[in-house]
Amino acid sequence: MKTYTLIILCFFITTFSFSEVAQSEKEALLALYNSTNGEKWNHTWNLNEPIENWYGVTVQDNKVVEINLHFNNLQGNLPQEIGNLVNLRKMNLGFNQLEGELPATIGNLKSLLSLELFMNKFEGQIPSEIGDLKGLRVVKLYSNSFTGEIPASIGNLKNLKELMLGSNFLTGTIPVELKELNRLEILSLIDNKLVGEIPSEIGQLTNLKELVLASNELTGTVPYQVTNLSNLSTFMVSDNNFEREYVSVVDGEGSMPIGAFEFDSKTVITDND
């Protein structure tokens, strides 16, 4: 009986001793450290310590599930190896000096719920692979230098609640595919170079609370379907090339009284109405 107990005890000790973060995930973190000048971070990592002790890294069940390195003086590129963090649920690298293109391998992060890369220097196109991250609830890529069109694949993100792509250099039209985001509460595309008309399908986003499309090159008129947005409390479409001027409404304490504007397919919300 004593021998049996000793064997069981040794088994658990051995299992515990060898239980650690997968090598592929550790290599991804090291690649992030090396490619972003880790030695000069505000809060750097002691690479001789266990990963769970590294600043901003959350480990659960020997899996890296969160990276929070915002405002930490990261400088450089986001490495391709970032796609090896397949158990990651949250990534916040906001308020840093990251540059270069967002690697397509980000599409491997199928467990990701929140992607926050705002206030950096990223450039190039937003990879279409972002549409593979179907669990995403929050996407904050504002205040970078992204160019090209908003990928239509974002329409695959059915769980998305916040989409914030403002203050970039995005071109093209607002993708009709955004109509699929029926849980969306915040849509901010402010301060880009978007053209064309606001798609009438925006009216299908009935959970929308904030619609911020100001400071683009949009044309035509605001579609009357916005009257369907009964939860809307912030409405900003000024500084575009519309046929008429529109009122901006910002009201964080309640829903916008959109019914008071009484407009149909031939009338719009304007400063003159």
GROMACS .gro file of C-alpha atoms in nm:
model
  273
    1MET     CA    1   0.000   0.000   0.000
    2LYS     CA    2   0.288   0.234   0.087
    3THR     CA    3   0.454   0.156  -0.246
    4TYR     CA    4   0.132   0.231  -0.435
    5THR     CA    5   0.088   0.562  -0.253
    6LEU     CA    6   0.450   0.657  -0.330
    7ILE     CA    7   0.400   0.584  -0.700
    8ILE     CA    8   0.087   0.803  -0.714
    9LEU     CA    9   0.268   1.083  -0.530
   10CYS     CA   10   0.563   1.067  -0.769
   11PHE     CA   11   0.324   1.078  -1.066
   12PHE     CA   12   0.161   1.401  -0.946
   13ILE     CA   13   0.495   1.560  -0.860
   14THR     CA   14   0.630   1.475  -1.204
   15THR     CA   15   0.318   1.602  -1.376
   16PHE     CA   16   0.332   1.927  -1.182
   17SER     CA   17   0.703   1.973  -1.252
   18PHE     CA   18   0.665   1.940  -1.626
   19SER     CA   19   0.339   2.130  -1.645
   20GLU     CA   20   0.420   2.465  -1.808
   21VAL     CA   21   0.331   2.701  -2.091
   22ALA     CA   22   0.375   2.541  -2.434
   23GLN     CA   23   0.706   2.612  -2.606
   24SER     CA   24   0.531   2.770  -2.905
   25GLU     CA   25   0.361   3.024  -2.679
   26LYS     CA   26   0.683   3.100  -2.493
   27GLU     CA   27   0.862   3.155  -2.825
   28ALA     CA   28   0.583   3.392  -2.934
   29LEU     CA   29   0.627   3.601  -2.619
   30LEU     CA   30   1.004   3.608  -2.666
   31ALA     CA   31   0.956   3.718  -3.028
   32LEU     CA   32   0.729   3.999  -2.906
   33TYR     CA   33   0.990   4.102  -2.650
   34ASN     CA   34   1.275   4.100  -2.902
   35SER     CA   35   1.089   4.273  -3.186
   36THR     CA   36   0.960   4.557  -2.966
   37ASN     CA   37   1.280   4.649  -2.780
   38GLY     CA   38   1.178   4.474  -2.461
   39GLU     CA   39   1.483   4.583  -2.266
   40LYS     CA   40   1.358   4.943  -2.286
   41TRP     CA   41   0.996   4.881  -2.192
   42ASN     CA   42   0.867   5.080  -1.897
   43HIS     CA   43   0.799   4.746  -1.727
   44THR     CA   44   1.029   4.487  -1.876
   45TRP     CA   45   1.037   4.109  -1.831
   46ASN     CA   46   1.287   3.907  -1.634
   47LEU     CA   47   1.325   3.622  -1.880
   48ASN     CA   48   1.472   3.401  -1.608
   49GLU     CA   49   1.146   3.407  -1.413
   50PRO     CA   50   0.839   3.192  -1.485
   51ILE     CA   51   0.615   3.338  -1.756
   52GLU     CA   52   0.329   3.389  -1.512
   53ASN     CA   53   0.551   3.647  -1.338
   54TRP     CA   54   0.608   3.851  -1.654
   55TYR     CA   55   0.445   4.194  -1.643
   56GLY     CA   56   0.113   4.215  -1.827
   57VAL     CA   57   0.093   3.842  -1.904
   58THR     CA   58  -0.191   3.634  -1.762
   59VAL     CA   59  -0.153   3.255  -1.754
   60GLN     CA   60  -0.437   3.019  -1.674
   61ASP     CA   61  -0.408   2.640  -1.685
   62ASN     CA   62  -0.063   2.680  -1.841
   63LYS     CA   63  -0.204   2.883  -2.127
   64VAL     CA   64  -0.133   3.248  -2.209
   65VAL     CA   65  -0.479   3.403  -2.209
   66GLU     CA   66  -0.409   3.776  -2.183
   67ILE     CA   67  -0.142   4.031  -2.276
   68ASN     CA   68  -0.185   4.381  -2.138
   69LEU     CA   69   0.116   4.599  -2.225
   70HIS     CA   70  -0.056   4.929  -2.294
   71PHE     CA   71   0.148   5.245  -2.230
   72ASN     CA   72   0.466   5.038  -2.193
   73ASN     CA   73   0.699   5.193  -2.454
   74LEU     CA   74   0.685   4.907  -2.703
   75GLN     CA   75   0.879   5.009  -3.016
   76GLY     CA   76   0.903   4.804  -3.332
   77ASN     CA   77   0.691   4.552  -3.519
   78LEU     CA   78   0.437   4.296  -3.407
   79PRO     CA   79   0.603   3.962  -3.496
   80GLN     CA   80   0.450   3.688  -3.706
   81GLU     CA   81   0.486   3.455  -3.407
   82ILE     CA   82   0.207   3.642  -3.231
   83GLY     CA   83  -0.025   3.400  -3.412
   84ASN     CA   84   0.108   3.115  -3.196
   85LEU     CA   85  -0.074   3.251  -2.890
   86VAL     CA   86  -0.378   3.048  -2.984
   87ASN     CA   87  -0.531   3.061  -2.636
   88LEU     CA   88  -0.519   3.439  -2.611
   89ARG     CA   89  -0.848   3.601  -2.514
   90LYS     CA   90  -0.740   3.963  -2.471
   91MET     CA   91  -0.459   4.166  -2.623
   92ASN     CA   92  -0.409   4.531  -2.530
   93LEU     CA   93  -0.100   4.699  -2.677
   94GLY     CA   94  -0.249   5.047  -2.692
   95PHE     CA   95  -0.055   5.370  -2.639
   96ASN     CA   96   0.280   5.244  -2.767
   97GLN     CA   97   0.498   5.304  -3.072
   98LEU     CA   98   0.435   4.988  -3.268
   99GLU     CA   99   0.472   5.021  -3.644
  100GLY     CA  100   0.470   4.819  -3.963
  101GLU     CA  101   0.186   4.600  -4.082
  102LEU     CA  102  -0.045   4.393  -3.868
  103PRO     CA  103   0.061   4.031  -3.941
  104ALA     CA  104  -0.194   3.809  -4.111
  105THR     CA  105  -0.114   3.541  -3.851
  106ILE     CA  106  -0.338   3.735  -3.616
  107GLY     CA  107  -0.612   3.532  -3.782
  108ASN     CA  108  -0.489   3.230  -3.583
  109LEU     CA  109  -0.607   3.380  -3.254
  110LYS     CA  110  -0.946   3.211  -3.265
  111SER     CA  111  -1.004   3.251  -2.888
  112LEU     CA  112  -0.957   3.628  -2.897
  113LEU     CA  113  -1.238   3.837  -2.745
  114SER     CA  114  -1.073   4.180  -2.738
  115LEU     CA  115  -0.815   4.330  -2.977
  116GLU     CA  116  -0.688   4.673  -2.868
  117LEU     CA  117  -0.401   4.820  -3.072
  118PHE     CA  118  -0.507   5.186  -3.064
  119MET     CA  119  -0.266   5.483  -3.050
  120ASN     CA  120   0.027   5.325  -3.232
  121LYS     CA  121   0.187   5.367  -3.575
  122PHE     CA  122   0.057   5.060  -3.756
  123GLU     CA  123   0.030   5.097  -4.132
  124GLY     CA  124  -0.078   4.897  -4.435
  125GLN     CA  125  -0.413   4.727  -4.470
  126ILE     CA  126  -0.615   4.572  -4.193
  127PRO     CA  127  -0.570   4.202  -4.277
  128SER     CA  128  -0.883   4.026  -4.400
  129GLU     CA  129  -0.791   3.740  -4.166
  130ILE     CA  130  -0.938   3.945  -3.883
  131GLY     CA  131  -1.272   3.810  -4.001
  132ASP     CA  132  -1.165   3.464  -3.882
  133LEU     CA  133  -1.177   3.578  -3.518
  134LYS     CA  134  -1.547   3.512  -3.477
  135GLY     CA  135  -1.544   3.541  -3.099
  136LEU     CA  136  -1.429   3.902  -3.104
  137ARG     CA  137  -1.639   4.147  -2.905
  138VAL     CA  138  -1.410   4.450  -2.911
  139VAL     CA  139  -1.187   4.584  -3.191
  140LYS     CA  140  -1.002   4.909  -3.122
  141LEU     CA  141  -0.757   5.002  -3.399
  142TYR     CA  142  -0.810   5.377  -3.392
  143SER     CA  143  -0.531   5.637  -3.416
  144ASN     CA  144  -0.290   5.446  -3.636
  145SER     CA  145  -0.194   5.482  -4.003
  146PHE     CA  146  -0.392   5.196  -4.155
  147THR     CA  147  -0.473   5.238  -4.525
  148GLY     CA  148  -0.687   5.058  -4.780
  149GLU     CA  149  -1.046   4.952  -4.745
  150ILE     CA  150  -1.224   4.820  -4.439
  151PRO     CA  151  -1.219   4.442  -4.498
  152ALA     CA  152  -1.563   4.303  -4.576
  153SER     CA  153  -1.469   4.000  -4.366
  154ILE     CA  154  -1.541   4.206  -4.054
  155GLY     CA  155  -1.902   4.120  -4.128
  156ASN     CA  156  -1.821   3.770  -3.998
  157LEU     CA  157  -1.772   3.899  -3.645
  158LYS     CA  158  -2.128   3.836  -3.528
  159ASN     CA  159  -2.039   3.882  -3.159
  160LEU     CA  160  -1.879   4.223  -3.207
  161LYS     CA  161  -2.002   4.503  -2.980
  162GLU     CA  162  -1.740   4.772  -3.042
  163LEU     CA  163  -1.573   4.854  -3.375
  164MET     CA  164  -1.348   5.157  -3.352
  165LEU     CA  165  -1.135   5.231  -3.660
  166GLY     CA  166  -1.122   5.610  -3.641
  167SER     CA  167  -0.825   5.838  -3.713
  168ASN     CA  168  -0.659   5.626  -3.978
  169PHE     CA  169  -0.630   5.668  -4.356
  170LEU     CA  170  -0.893   5.414  -4.458
  171THR     CA  171  -1.043   5.456  -4.805
  172GLY     CA  172  -1.326   5.306  -5.006
  173THR     CA  173  -1.686   5.275  -4.896
  174ILE     CA  174  -1.845   5.157  -4.574
  175PRO     CA  175  -1.890   4.783  -4.632
  176VAL     CA  176  -2.249   4.667  -4.656
  177GLU     CA  177  -2.140   4.354  -4.473
  178LEU     CA  178  -2.143   4.549  -4.148
  179LYS     CA  179  -2.518   4.488  -4.141
  180GLU     CA  180  -2.440   4.139  -4.009
  181LEU     CA  181  -2.308   4.282  -3.681
  182ASN     CA  182  -2.644   4.278  -3.508
  183ARG     CA  183  -2.489   4.300  -3.160
  184LEU     CA  184  -2.285   4.609  -3.243
  185GLU     CA  185  -2.323   4.896  -2.998
  186ILE     CA  186  -2.041   5.129  -3.107
  187LEU     CA  187  -1.941   5.200  -3.467
  188SER     CA  188  -1.673   5.469  -3.498
  189LEU     CA  189  -1.508   5.535  -3.835
  190ILE     CA  190  -1.436   5.903  -3.769
  191ASP     CA  191  -1.148   6.086  -3.937
  192ASN     CA  192  -1.069   5.863  -4.233
  193LYS     CA  193  -1.103   5.905  -4.610
  194LEU     CA  194  -1.416   5.699  -4.665
  195VAL     CA  195  -1.628   5.783  -4.971
  196GLY     CA  196  -1.971   5.700  -5.109
  197GLU     CA  197  -2.303   5.696  -4.928
  198ILE     CA  198  -2.386   5.558  -4.587
  199PRO     CA  199  -2.540   5.218  -4.664
  200SER     CA  200  -2.907   5.200  -4.573
  201GLU     CA  201  -2.833   4.863  -4.413
  202ILE     CA  202  -2.692   5.055  -4.116
  203GLY     CA  203  -3.055   5.070  -4.004
  204GLN     CA  204  -3.040   4.698  -3.927
  205LEU     CA  205  -2.796   4.755  -3.640
  206THR     CA  206  -3.073   4.805  -3.388
  207ASN     CA  207  -2.845   4.770  -3.084
  208LEU     CA  208  -2.629   5.060  -3.198
  209LYS     CA  209  -2.573   5.328  -2.934
  210GLU     CA  210  -2.298   5.528  -3.104
  211LEU     CA  211  -2.272   5.601  -3.477
  212VAL     CA  212  -1.967   5.817  -3.545
  213LEU     CA  213  -1.885   5.877  -3.913
  214ALA     CA  214  -1.770   6.240  -3.900
  215SER     CA  215  -1.468   6.380  -4.087
  216ASN     CA  216  -1.471   6.159  -4.395
  217GLU     CA  217  -1.561   6.220  -4.760
  218LEU     CA  218  -1.905   6.061  -4.754
  219THR     CA  219  -2.169   6.186  -4.999
  220GLY     CA  220  -2.545   6.179  -5.055
  221THR     CA  221  -2.773   6.198  -4.754
  222VAL     CA  222  -2.816   6.008  -4.431
  223PRO     CA  223  -3.051   5.716  -4.505
  224TYR     CA  224  -3.389   5.740  -4.335
  225GLN     CA  225  -3.335   5.387  -4.201
  226VAL     CA  226  -3.140   5.539  -3.912
  227THR     CA  227  -3.480   5.599  -3.754
  228ASN     CA  228  -3.475   5.227  -3.674
  229LEU     CA  229  -3.187   5.286  -3.434
  230SER     CA  230  -3.397   5.347  -3.123
  231ASN     CA  231  -3.102   5.294  -2.888
  232LEU     CA  232  -2.884   5.555  -3.055
  233SER     CA  233  -2.747   5.817  -2.814
  234THR     CA  234  -2.450   5.949  -3.013
  235PHE     CA  235  -2.485   6.052  -3.378
  236MET     CA  236  -2.196   6.230  -3.552
  237VAL     CA  237  -2.172   6.265  -3.931
  238SER     CA  238  -2.048   6.624  -3.971
  239ASP     CA  239  -1.753   6.729  -4.189
  240ASN     CA  240  -1.838   6.514  -4.488
  241ASN     CA  241  -1.955   6.599  -4.840
  242PHE     CA  242  -2.326   6.546  -4.781
  243GLU     CA  243  -2.591   6.739  -4.970
  244ARG     CA  244  -2.704   6.894  -4.643
  245GLU     CA  245  -2.559   6.968  -4.301
  246TYR     CA  246  -2.647   6.738  -4.012
  247VAL     CA  247  -2.685   6.788  -3.641
  248SER     CA  248  -2.440   6.607  -3.416
  249VAL     CA  249  -2.604   6.459  -3.108
  250VAL     CA  250  -2.401   6.341  -2.811
  251ASP     CA  251  -2.605   6.230  -2.512
  252GLY     CA  252  -2.447   5.979  -2.278
  253GLU     CA  253  -2.740   5.982  -2.038
  254GLY     CA  254  -3.011   5.843  -2.255
  255SER     CA  255  -3.122   5.748  -2.603
  256MET     CA  256  -3.133   6.007  -2.877
  257PRO     CA  257  -3.490   6.135  -2.929
  258ILE     CA  258  -3.473   6.034  -3.292
  259GLY     CA  259  -3.850   6.017  -3.322
  260ALA     CA  260  -3.863   6.392  -3.279
  261PHE     CA  261  -3.694   6.444  -3.613
  262GLU     CA  262  -3.982   6.295  -3.815
  263PHE     CA  263  -3.818   6.219  -4.145
  264ASP     CA  264  -3.885   5.964  -4.415
  265SER     CA  265  -3.707   5.867  -4.735
  266LYS     CA  266  -3.727   6.226  -4.860
  267THR     CA  267  -3.636   6.409  -4.542
  268VAL     CA  268  -3.326   6.402  -4.324
  269ILE     CA  269  -3.198   6.523  -3.990
  270THR     CA  270  -3.043   6.863  -4.055
  271ASP     CA  271  -2.959   7.187  -3.883
  272ASN     CA  272  -3.253   7.346  -4.068
  273ASP     CA  273  -3.524   7.100  -3.967
   0.00000   0.00000   0.00000
